[in-house]
Coordinates of C-alpha atoms in Angstrom, one line a residue:
A240 CA -0.2 18.6 -50.4
T241 CA 3.1 18.4 -48.7
K242 CA 5.3 15.3 -48.4
P243 CA 4.4 14.7 -44.8
M244 CA 0.7 14.7 -45.7
D245 CA 1.4 12.3 -48.5
Y246 CA 3.1 10.0 -46.0
Y247 CA 0.2 10.3 -43.6
H248 CA -2.3 9.4 -46.2
A249 CA -0.3 6.5 -47.5
A250 CA 0.0 5.1 -44.0
A251 CA -3.7 5.7 -43.4
N252 CA -4.6 3.8 -46.5
R253 CA -2.7 0.9 -45.1
S254 CA -4.9 1.1 -42.0
S255 CA -2.3 2.6 -39.7
P256 CA -4.1 3.7 -36.4
D257 CA -1.3 6.2 -35.7
A258 CA -1.6 7.8 -39.1
L259 CA -5.4 8.0 -38.9
N260 CA -5.2 9.5 -35.4
G261 CA -2.5 12.0 -36.7
L262 CA -4.8 13.0 -39.6
G263 CA -7.5 13.6 -37.1
Y264 CA -5.3 15.9 -35.1
L265 CA -4.3 17.8 -38.2
H266 CA -8.0 18.4 -39.2
F267 CA -9.0 19.2 -35.7
Y268 CA -6.4 21.9 -35.2
G269 CA -6.3 23.0 -38.9
D270 CA -2.6 22.3 -39.2
E271 CA -1.4 21.9 -42.8
V272 CA -5.1 21.5 -43.8
E273 CA -8.3 23.4 -43.4
R274 CA -9.9 22.9 -40.0
N275 CA -12.8 20.4 -40.3
L276 CA -14.1 18.8 -37.1
T277 CA -16.4 16.4 -38.9
T278 CA -13.4 15.0 -40.9
A279 CA -11.3 14.9 -37.7
L280 CA -14.0 12.9 -36.0
S281 CA -14.2 10.4 -38.9
Y282 CA -10.4 9.8 -38.7
F283 CA -10.5 9.4 -34.9
K284 CA -13.4 6.9 -35.3
R285 CA -11.5 4.9 -37.9
A286 CA -8.4 4.8 -35.6
A287 CA -10.7 3.7 -32.7
E288 CA -12.1 0.8 -34.9
L289 CA -8.6 -0.4 -35.2
G290 CA -8.1 -0.4 -31.4
S291 CA -6.2 2.8 -31.0
G292 CA -6.5 4.1 -27.4
D293 CA -5.8 7.7 -28.5
G294 CA -8.4 7.3 -31.3
L295 CA -11.0 6.0 -28.8
V296 CA -10.4 8.9 -26.3
N297 CA -10.4 11.5 -29.1
A298 CA -13.6 10.3 -30.7
G299 CA -15.2 10.1 -27.2
L300 CA -14.2 13.6 -26.3
M301 CA -15.6 15.0 -29.6
L302 CA -18.8 13.0 -29.2
R303 CA -19.2 14.1 -25.6
G304 CA -18.6 17.8 -26.5
G305 CA -20.7 17.7 -29.7
M306 CA -17.8 18.7 -31.9
G307 CA -18.2 17.8 -35.5
C308 CA -21.4 16.0 -34.6
E309 CA -24.5 16.1 -32.4
R310 CA -23.7 15.6 -28.7
N311 CA -23.9 11.9 -27.9
I312 CA -23.0 11.0 -24.3
S313 CA -24.0 7.4 -24.7
E314 CA -21.7 6.7 -27.6
A315 CA -18.9 8.7 -26.0
Y316 CA -19.2 6.6 -22.8
G317 CA -18.9 3.5 -24.9
Y318 CA -15.7 4.7 -26.4
F319 CA -14.3 5.7 -22.9
V320 CA -15.2 2.3 -21.4
R321 CA -13.5 0.4 -24.3
C322 CA -10.4 2.5 -24.0
A323 CA -10.4 2.3 -20.2
A324 CA -10.2 -1.5 -20.4
M325 CA -6.8 -0.8 -22.2
N326 CA -5.6 1.1 -19.1
H327 CA -5.7 4.4 -21.0
Q328 CA -5.7 6.9 -18.2
S329 CA -7.5 9.7 -20.0
C330 CA -10.4 7.2 -20.8
Q331 CA -10.4 6.1 -17.2
Y332 CA -10.8 9.7 -16.1
N333 CA -13.5 10.6 -18.6
A334 CA -15.5 7.4 -18.0
A335 CA -15.3 8.1 -14.2
M336 CA -16.7 11.6 -14.8
I337 CA -19.7 10.3 -16.6
E338 CA -20.2 7.5 -14.0
A339 CA -19.9 10.0 -11.1
A340 CA -22.7 12.1 -12.5
G341 CA -24.7 9.4 -14.2
E342 CA -27.0 9.6 -17.2
P343 CA -30.0 7.5 -16.2
E344 CA -32.1 8.6 -19.2
L345 CA -29.3 7.2 -21.4
G346 CA -29.0 3.9 -19.5
I347 CA -25.9 5.0 -17.6
P348 CA -26.7 4.8 -13.9
R349 CA -24.8 6.8 -11.4
D350 CA -22.0 4.6 -9.9
C351 CA -19.8 6.5 -7.5
D352 CA -17.9 3.4 -6.4
R353 CA -16.8 2.6 -9.9
A354 CA -16.0 6.2 -10.6
A355 CA -13.8 6.4 -7.5
A356 CA -12.0 3.2 -8.4
R357 CA -11.2 4.6 -11.8
M358 CA -10.0 7.9 -10.3
R359 CA -7.8 6.0 -7.9
Q360 CA -6.2 4.1 -10.8
V361 CA -5.5 7.4 -12.6
A362 CA -4.0 8.9 -9.5
E363 CA -1.7 5.9 -8.9
V364 CA 0.1 6.1 -12.2
G365 CA 1.2 9.7 -12.2
K366 CA 4.7 11.0 -11.9
W367 CA 4.3 11.1 -8.1
M368 CA 4.5 7.3 -8.2
W369 CA 8.3 7.4 -8.4
P370 CA 8.7 6.5 -4.7
M371 CA 6.8 3.3 -5.3
A372 CA 9.1 2.3 -8.2
D373 CA 12.2 3.2 -6.2
G374 CA 10.9 1.5 -3.1
L375 CA 10.5 -1.8 -5.1
K376 CA 14.0 -1.5 -6.5
A377 CA 15.4 -0.9 -3.0
H378 CA 13.4 -3.9 -1.6
L379 CA 14.6 -6.2 -4.3
A380 CA 18.2 -5.0 -3.7
G381 CA 17.9 -5.9 0.0
D382 CA 17.8 -2.3 1.2
D383 CA 14.6 -2.5 3.2
A384 CA 15.4 0.6 5.3
T385 CA 15.3 2.7 2.1
A386 CA 12.3 0.8 0.8
R387 CA 10.4 1.5 4.0
W388 CA 11.2 5.2 3.8
L389 CA 10.1 5.5 0.2
Y390 CA 6.8 3.6 0.8
D391 CA 6.1 5.8 3.8
H392 CA 6.7 8.8 1.5
A393 CA 4.3 7.5 -1.1
A394 CA 1.7 6.7 1.4
A395 CA 1.9 10.2 2.8
M396 CA 1.2 11.5 -0.7
G397 CA -2.0 9.4 -0.8
V398 CA -0.9 6.4 -2.9
A399 CA -3.2 3.7 -1.6
Q400 CA -1.0 0.7 -2.4
A401 CA 2.0 2.2 -0.7
K402 CA 0.5 1.8 2.8
Y403 CA 0.2 -2.0 2.2
N404 CA 3.8 -2.3 1.0
A405 CA 5.0 -0.1 3.9
A406 CA 3.0 -2.1 6.4
F407 CA 4.5 -5.4 5.2
L408 CA 8.1 -4.1 5.6
H409 CA 7.4 -2.4 8.9
E410 CA 5.8 -5.6 10.2
Q411 CA 8.9 -7.6 9.3
R412 CA 11.2 -5.0 10.9
A413 CA 9.3 -4.6 14.1
R414 CA 9.1 -8.4 14.6
S415 CA 12.8 -8.9 13.9
V416 CA 13.8 -6.2 16.4
R417 CA 11.3 -7.5 19.0
V418 CA 12.4 -11.1 18.7
G419 CA 16.1 -10.6 18.0
Y420 CA 17.1 -7.7 20.2
D421 CA 17.7 -9.6 23.5
T422 CA 19.2 -12.7 21.8
I423 CA 21.5 -10.8 19.4
Y424 CA 21.9 -7.1 20.3
G425 CA 21.6 -7.7 24.0
N426 CA 24.3 -10.4 23.9
I427 CA 26.6 -8.1 22.0
H428 CA 26.5 -5.5 24.7
G429 CA 26.2 -7.9 27.6
T430 CA 28.8 -10.5 26.7
A431 CA 31.2 -9.1 24.2
E432 CA 31.7 -5.8 26.0
D433 CA 33.3 -7.6 28.9
D434 CA 35.9 -9.1 26.6
D435 CA 36.5 -5.9 24.5
G436 CA 40.2 -5.0 24.6
D437 CA 41.1 -8.4 26.2
E438 CA 42.2 -10.1 23.0
G439 CA 43.5 -13.7 23.3
H440 CA 41.3 -14.7 26.2
G441 CA 38.0 -15.3 24.3
D442 CA 36.9 -18.2 22.3
E443 CA 35.9 -17.8 18.6
S444 CA 32.3 -17.0 19.6
T445 CA 33.4 -14.3 22.0
D446 CA 35.8 -12.8 19.4
G447 CA 32.9 -12.8 17.0
W448 CA 30.7 -10.9 19.4
A449 CA 33.5 -8.4 20.1
A450 CA 33.9 -7.7 16.4
A451 CA 30.2 -7.3 16.0
L452 CA 30.2 -4.9 18.9
R453 CA 32.8 -2.7 17.3
R454 CA 30.8 -2.7 14.0
E455 CA 27.6 -1.8 16.0
R456 CA 29.4 1.0 17.8
E457 CA 30.6 2.4 14.6
R458 CA 27.0 2.1 13.2
E459 CA 25.7 3.9 16.3
R460 CA 28.1 6.7 15.8
R461 CA 27.0 7.2 12.1
T462 CA 23.3 7.0 12.9
R463 CA 23.3 9.2 16.0
E464 CA 22.6 12.3 14.0
A465 CA 20.2 10.3 11.7
A466 CA 18.1 9.4 14.7
A467 CA 16.7 13.0 14.9
Q468 CA 15.9 12.8 11.2
V469 CA 14.1 9.6 11.6
R470 CA 11.9 11.1 14.3
E471 CA 11.2 14.1 12.1
H472 CA 10.3 11.7 9.2
L473 CA 7.8 9.9 11.4
R474 CA 6.4 13.2 12.6
G475 CA 5.9 14.3 9.0
V476 CA 4.3 11.1 7.9
V477 CA 1.9 10.4 10.7
G478 CA 1.6 13.9 12.4
E479 CA 1.8 14.9 16.0
D480 CA -1.3 13.0 17.1
L481 CA 0.6 9.8 17.5
A482 CA 2.6 9.5 20.8
L483 CA 6.1 9.8 19.5
V484 CA 7.6 10.3 22.9
H485 CA 6.0 7.1 24.1
S486 CA 7.1 5.0 21.2
L487 CA 10.6 6.4 20.7
G488 CA 11.5 8.0 24.0
D489 CA 13.2 4.9 25.5
S490 CA 15.2 4.2 22.4
G491 CA 17.8 6.8 22.8
D492 CA 20.3 6.7 20.0
D493 CA 20.3 2.9 19.8
P494 CA 19.9 2.4 16.1
M495 CA 18.2 -1.0 16.3
K496 CA 15.7 0.0 19.0
L497 CA 15.0 3.3 17.3
S498 CA 14.4 1.4 14.0
G499 CA 12.2 -1.1 15.7
A500 CA 10.2 1.5 17.5
L501 CA 9.7 3.5 14.3
S502 CA 8.4 0.4 12.4
A503 CA 6.1 -0.6 15.3
E504 CA 4.6 2.9 15.4
M505 CA 4.2 2.9 11.6
L506 CA 2.6 -0.5 11.6
R507 CA 0.1 0.7 14.2
H508 CA -0.6 3.7 12.0
Y509 CA -1.1 1.7 8.8
S510 CA -3.3 -1.0 10.5
T511 CA -5.6 1.8 11.6
R512 CA -5.7 3.4 8.1
I513 CA -6.3 0.1 6.4
G514 CA -9.2 -0.6 8.7
F515 CA -10.9 2.6 7.3
D516 CA -9.9 2.0 3.6
P517 CA -13.1 1.3 1.6
S518 CA -11.0 -0.6 -1.0
A519 CA -9.5 -3.0 1.6
D520 CA -10.6 -6.6 1.1
S521 CA -11.5 -9.0 3.8
I522 CA -7.9 -10.4 4.1
D523 CA -6.5 -6.9 4.5
L524 CA -9.1 -6.1 7.1
A525 CA -8.4 -9.3 9.1
W526 CA -4.6 -8.6 9.0
A527 CA -5.2 -5.0 10.2
A528 CA -7.5 -6.1 13.0
L529 CA -5.0 -8.7 14.2
H530 CA -2.3 -6.0 14.6
R531 CA -4.6 -3.6 16.3
G532 CA -5.6 -6.4 18.7
D533 CA -1.9 -7.2 19.4
C534 CA -1.2 -3.5 20.1
A535 CA -4.1 -3.3 22.5
Y536 CA -3.3 -6.5 24.2
F537 CA 0.4 -6.1 24.8
G538 CA 0.3 -2.3 25.2
P539 CA 3.6 -0.7 26.2
R540 CA 5.2 -4.1 26.9
R541 CA 6.1 -4.2 23.2
L542 CA 8.4 -1.7 21.6
G543 CA 6.4 0.9 19.9
G544 CA 3.1 -0.6 21.1
C545 CA -0.1 1.1 22.3
E546 CA 0.3 3.5 25.2
V547 CA -2.0 1.4 27.4
S548 CA -3.1 -2.2 27.5
D549 CA -6.8 -2.5 26.8
H550 CA -8.0 -6.1 26.9
R551 CA -11.6 -5.3 25.9
D552 CA -10.4 -3.5 22.7
A553 CA -8.0 -6.4 22.1
L554 CA -10.7 -9.0 22.3
R555 CA -13.0 -7.0 20.1
E556 CA -10.3 -6.7 17.4
Y557 CA -9.5 -10.4 17.5
V558 CA -13.2 -11.2 17.1
E559 CA -13.3 -8.8 14.1
A560 CA -10.2 -10.3 12.6
G561 CA -11.8 -13.8 12.8
R562 CA -15.0 -12.5 11.2
A563 CA -13.1 -10.9 8.3
A564 CA -10.9 -14.0 7.8
R565 CA -14.0 -16.2 7.7
A566 CA -15.5 -13.9 5.1
A567 CA -12.4 -14.1 3.0
I568 CA -12.5 -17.9 3.0
D569 CA -16.3 -18.0 2.3
A570 CA -15.7 -15.7 -0.6
G571 CA -13.2 -18.1 -2.1
K572 CA -10.1 -15.9 -1.3
D573 CA -6.7 -17.6 -1.3
A574 CA -6.7 -19.9 1.8
V575 CA -2.9 -19.6 1.9
D576 CA -3.4 -16.0 3.1
A577 CA -6.8 -16.2 4.9
A578 CA -6.4 -19.5 6.8
P579 CA -3.3 -18.4 8.9
L580 CA -5.0 -15.1 9.7
L581 CA -8.1 -17.0 10.9
A582 CA -6.0 -19.3 13.0
R583 CA -4.2 -16.5 14.7
A584 CA -7.4 -14.7 15.4
L585 CA -9.0 -17.8 16.9
Y586 CA -5.9 -18.7 19.0
S587 CA -5.7 -15.1 20.3
E588 CA -9.4 -15.0 21.2
A589 CA -9.2 -18.5 22.8
W590 CA -6.3 -17.4 24.9
M591 CA -8.1 -14.4 26.2
R592 CA -11.4 -16.2 26.9
A593 CA -9.6 -19.0 28.7
R594 CA -8.0 -16.4 31.0
G595 CA -11.1 -14.3 31.3
E596 CA -9.3 -11.3 29.8
G597 CA -11.5 -8.6 28.3
C598 CA -14.6 -10.7 29.0
G599 CA -17.4 -9.3 31.1
D600 CA -18.5 -12.7 32.2
G601 CA -15.2 -14.1 33.3
R602 CA -13.4 -17.2 32.0
D603 CA -15.0 -19.4 29.4
V604 CA -12.8 -22.5 28.9
G605 CA -15.5 -24.3 26.9
R606 CA -15.7 -21.5 24.3
A607 CA -11.9 -21.3 24.2
R608 CA -11.7 -25.1 23.4
R609 CA -14.3 -24.7 20.6
L610 CA -12.2 -21.8 19.2
L611 CA -9.0 -23.9 19.3
R612 CA -10.8 -26.8 17.6
E613 CA -11.9 -24.5 14.8
G614 CA -8.4 -23.0 14.5
L615 CA -6.3 -26.1 14.5
P616 CA -7.2 -27.2 10.9
Q617 CA -6.3 -23.7 9.7
G618 CA -2.7 -23.8 10.8
G619 CA -1.0 -20.5 11.4
G620 CA 1.8 -19.2 13.4
G621 CA 2.6 -17.0 16.3
A622 CA 3.1 -13.2 16.3

């Protein structure tokens, strides 16, 4: 025996899981010792008994393949499930493979939903997850523009969680541009431009607007070339099927309008995708339906909105949002999240029914009042 083997055995005798797993590898591959699969399996099992994730997966693989023992799918699955509970990705994958096929005669029913959930977890921790990590860092550092781009990138690669993070940031951006443009950006161009170059004649507020205008003009100059790259980024993420000309065509090189239109377009894209996501819970579905309803109701009146206003679609989405939010509350979901969504859905539906918008039978003030009475205790805010 060599010195390294002596150390391995000494550590194994002290019940070191890593040493036991290492001895299993050596006997499995015949490295430094004669190859012996039965001995390798015994070492892997001893490591597994001590809670080693690698020991569990290695023992499971040998049992599943009948290496060093008779083939035993049931026992292998038990090892994989124990290991998967430790977030060991190889175990998640192997447990999913057994669940996807099923072994009914061994008491393992086919469970495609569980298998898919495991596969998704495996997919979401690979090296392709770097945009998610960098996106979080950018968001925490206050650089939401970079965070939005990184989450879009991750979502385009199929990372399920990325679309939720991206949608949250695009929602914030689209709203801030929609609400703030006329009161902030419009005032800069409408008020301060008249005073630009006429120093000494403006009050402190006007001087502030003039300075802000100069900063904005410099920002526009720097972002004029970037505008084309933003359009290309959007085209790469959501494809040519979304009406880019409609949503961005009126923005020109105005950086704030362009950014707001991009976020509104991406928000519309993600709210549609979330609606078809089988893993989306009722709160997610309510949120997505509300945004689709807003898009259909306001149409092109909102920056980056739907191409046409369709009140029937809007009403249907608001009703669906209310149904999903009620389901969330009934299921005991966090009322802090679900109640405001329900309130918004009820207020929106009540508004449309009171005005007879999207309703085949005209105005229904009585129903609108009932919806408002249901919504008032839930609270909520405007869009």
